[in-house]
Every structure is written in structure tokens, then in C-alpha cells.
Amino acid sequence: MRWHKTDVSQYVEAKEYIDSAVIPLISLDFSLDIEKNAAQNEILEILASQLERELTGRLMLVPSYYYIKTGNREVEISRLNNWVEHIKTQPFRHVFFLTFDSAWKKEEQALQGSLIWLPGIQSGEINSKEMQGMVREQVVQIGELIRSYW
Amino acid sequence: MSNKKQQVSRRQFLNYTLTGVGGFMAAGLLVSPLRMAIDPVLKHSSSGDFVNVGISVDEINDTPQRIDWTVEQVDGWYKSEPSRSAWVYKDENGDVVALSPICTHLGCVVSWEGSDQHPDHFYCPCHNGLYTKDGVNVPGTPPLAPLPVYEQEIRDGILFLGNPIEREGA
Ligand code: FES
């Protein structure tokens, strides 16, 4: 399910079947690595939407959480945990974070959801065959990981 | 009198011009979507067309395999290239079958033998939905209808697929 009207109205009807939420965590970085940062953002969005497509009947793709890469992590963690608490009241049983930012790995314990950290994909031509294959492969693996929680 | 006549005609002139411009603009707005709809040159490949899905009939055997392709679609604000998928195989008569992988329960993507416990079935990972090889839902699992079948055409040994057609529940 996406955060769109048609999907959400279906969600409301079938709440008991949709028990997992995914929040993409996307860092903003306007400094040195701006291009790389944008490329990763683009790939993560594609990954998230493909993942949603595979598991749409059980997974809600929540709008992405954006934060400044060099910002205060403590603050971000507490806000994220607020998100999780809010989402879990629906109820959702599982909340997953999807990110390329390895800095979250250190904070994993403090997060009230399951962190799925992906080592960055080599940024290349987004529409190339190789990239599509890579994304597909990653989606299969993330899907398997999520299913292992079900 | 000539003065009055002149005034009227000036107002009329302005009236005509303004209505003219407005009307012209309105016509422009009306015409373009209509033109998009009827002019084949401007029309993008809509979902109703058959598309080459990149597989030849020789490459298809009796084990279902997943194929993915994209169609171009203009949908209100969005111009997108949604990806589509199908499970294709040849049945006992050697005819090609192309099934939609979209679970008829809540839309997850099913896979052939996706669960070790259910060989010879399509399996939906979301709520353990099951379908037999012909795409018919197994009663007692959440889906209430079979997997849709794609319209198909074979041109020069290449598989072309159209729209998925829904079927009545088992
Ligand atoms: S979406 Fe396939 S069984 Fe529920």
C-alpha cells in the first residue's frame, strides 16, 4: 500500500491484513557529495516502490523521512521513535526503516523499529539494464528479510 | 447619431475581440486533450496495446518463468513507466499461458513454488495464498478468484501481451 487515497481506503477495509510499515530514511546533503546524495535518494525511492509493489497486500510504504546528514542524531532518533509509536497504534506489528546511511547502524539499538541498512549501490546510469537487475535483486533480498519477520 | 453609432461599434469591437480571444483560449484547452485522444501520432502506447515482452516462444517451457517489462503510461499528472510482470509457461497442449502475478486477495506478487511446502503451486507470501498451475485459487486460502490471464498474440515466434483479464472465482 502506498500513502495514496485509493490505497489507503483499501487499507482501511483490510487493516487486519496489513501489519507491516516501511519508512525510507533519506539523508539530505547539499555539500560535497550532493550528486551522490541525490542519486542514492533516487535509487532508494525506486527500491522502496518496487518493494511495495511485491508485498503491497501486507506492507504500507510510509512517506519518506528526510533529515540533514550532519544534523543532530539524538533529535532524529526521538522523532523517528515518535513516528513508530504513532504508526504502531494503528496497529502495525512491524515497522522497518530502509536506508543507505550507514550512520544509522550505530544507533540501531535506540530505534524502535527494525533497521534495514543497504550498502550503497554503485551509482551509475539509473535506467541501465544492470541497474534494473541490481535493484530487482536487492528487492528480492529485502523482501525475504521482511518475510522472515512474519 | 454617427457618434453613437461609432461608440457602439467600438464597444462591439472590443466585445468581439475579447470574446474572441477568450473563446480561442478555451477552444485551445478543449482541443488539446481531444486531439491527444484521437490523433494516433500523439497517442502513447496505452495499456490496451499488445507489447513485445522480450521473450520468444522457443524460450518458454513447461516450468513457469517470470518475465518483466515496462509500458509507457500517461496518467493525469504522471508520465510513468510502470513495470508489469507475468508468469509464462506452456501447458500440456503446448499452448503458451501468461498469468498475471498479482494476487487477487490484496495484490502481492505471487511466485511459482514460492514456498517449499507447496510445490507445483503459485504462492503468495503475504497471507499464504495458493493457486494451482493454471492460476486457479485454492479454496481455503485468502484469494477468492483465479489469477488473471493476459491477452496474448504470437507474432513471428515472439510473445506479445495485452491486458490481464480477470476470471471468475473457484
Ligand atoms: S495478498 Fe495474496 S494472500 Fe493476501
Short mmCIF file of C-alpha atoms in Angstrom, two decimals, chain A residues 1 4 10 14 16-19 50 52-59 127 132 136 147 150, chain B residues 66 68-70 78 83-85 102 105-109 111 114-115 123 125-127 142:
data_model
loop_
_atom_site.label_atom_id
_atom_site.label_comp_id
_atom_site.label_asym_id
_atom_site.label_seq_id
_atom_site.Cartn_x
_atom_site.Cartn_y
_atom_site.Cartn_z
CA MET A 1 0.00 0.00 0.00
CA HIS A 4 -2.32 7.45 -1.65
CA GLN A 10 -8.31 -0.25 0.69
CA ALA A 14 -8.49 -4.68 5.22
CA GLU A 16 -6.02 -6.79 9.78
CA TYR A 17 -4.01 -8.00 6.79
CA ILE A 18 -1.60 -5.08 6.56
CA ASP A 19 0.64 -5.36 9.54
CA GLN A 50 9.37 -1.86 -6.09
CA GLU A 52 5.91 -2.05 -2.05
CA ARG A 53 4.75 -3.48 -5.32
CA GLU A 54 5.84 -7.00 -4.42
CA LEU A 55 4.30 -7.00 -0.97
CA THR A 56 1.55 -4.46 -1.32
CA GLY A 57 -1.11 -6.56 0.41
CA ARG A 58 0.75 -6.63 3.68
CA LEU A 59 3.09 -3.66 3.57
CA ASN A 127 17.81 3.29 -16.30
CA GLN A 132 17.48 -2.59 -13.06
CA ARG A 136 15.45 -6.33 -8.70
CA ARG A 147 9.21 -12.12 5.31
CA TRP A 150 6.30 -12.57 9.50
CA ARG B 66 8.72 -14.70 -14.55
CA ASP B 68 9.14 -8.26 -16.52
CA TRP B 69 8.64 -5.40 -18.93
CA THR B 70 7.58 -1.78 -18.85
CA TYR B 78 2.14 11.47 -14.08
CA SER B 83 6.65 -2.25 -14.83
CA ARG B 84 4.48 -5.24 -15.50
CA SER B 85 5.15 -8.90 -14.90
CA ILE B 102 -0.92 -10.10 -8.87
CA HIS B 105 -6.54 -11.14 -2.41
CA LEU B 106 -4.72 -7.85 -1.76
CA GLY B 107 -2.33 -7.57 -4.65
CA CYS B 108 1.03 -9.00 -3.60
CA VAL B 109 3.19 -10.64 -6.26
CA SER B 111 5.74 -16.75 -7.29
CA GLY B 114 7.48 -19.69 -3.75
CA SER B 115 7.08 -21.89 -0.71
CA TYR B 123 2.36 -18.99 -3.70
CA PRO B 125 3.98 -14.65 0.54
CA CYS B 126 1.68 -12.09 2.13
CA HIS B 127 -1.04 -14.30 3.61
CA PRO B 142 -7.38 -15.96 1.19
#
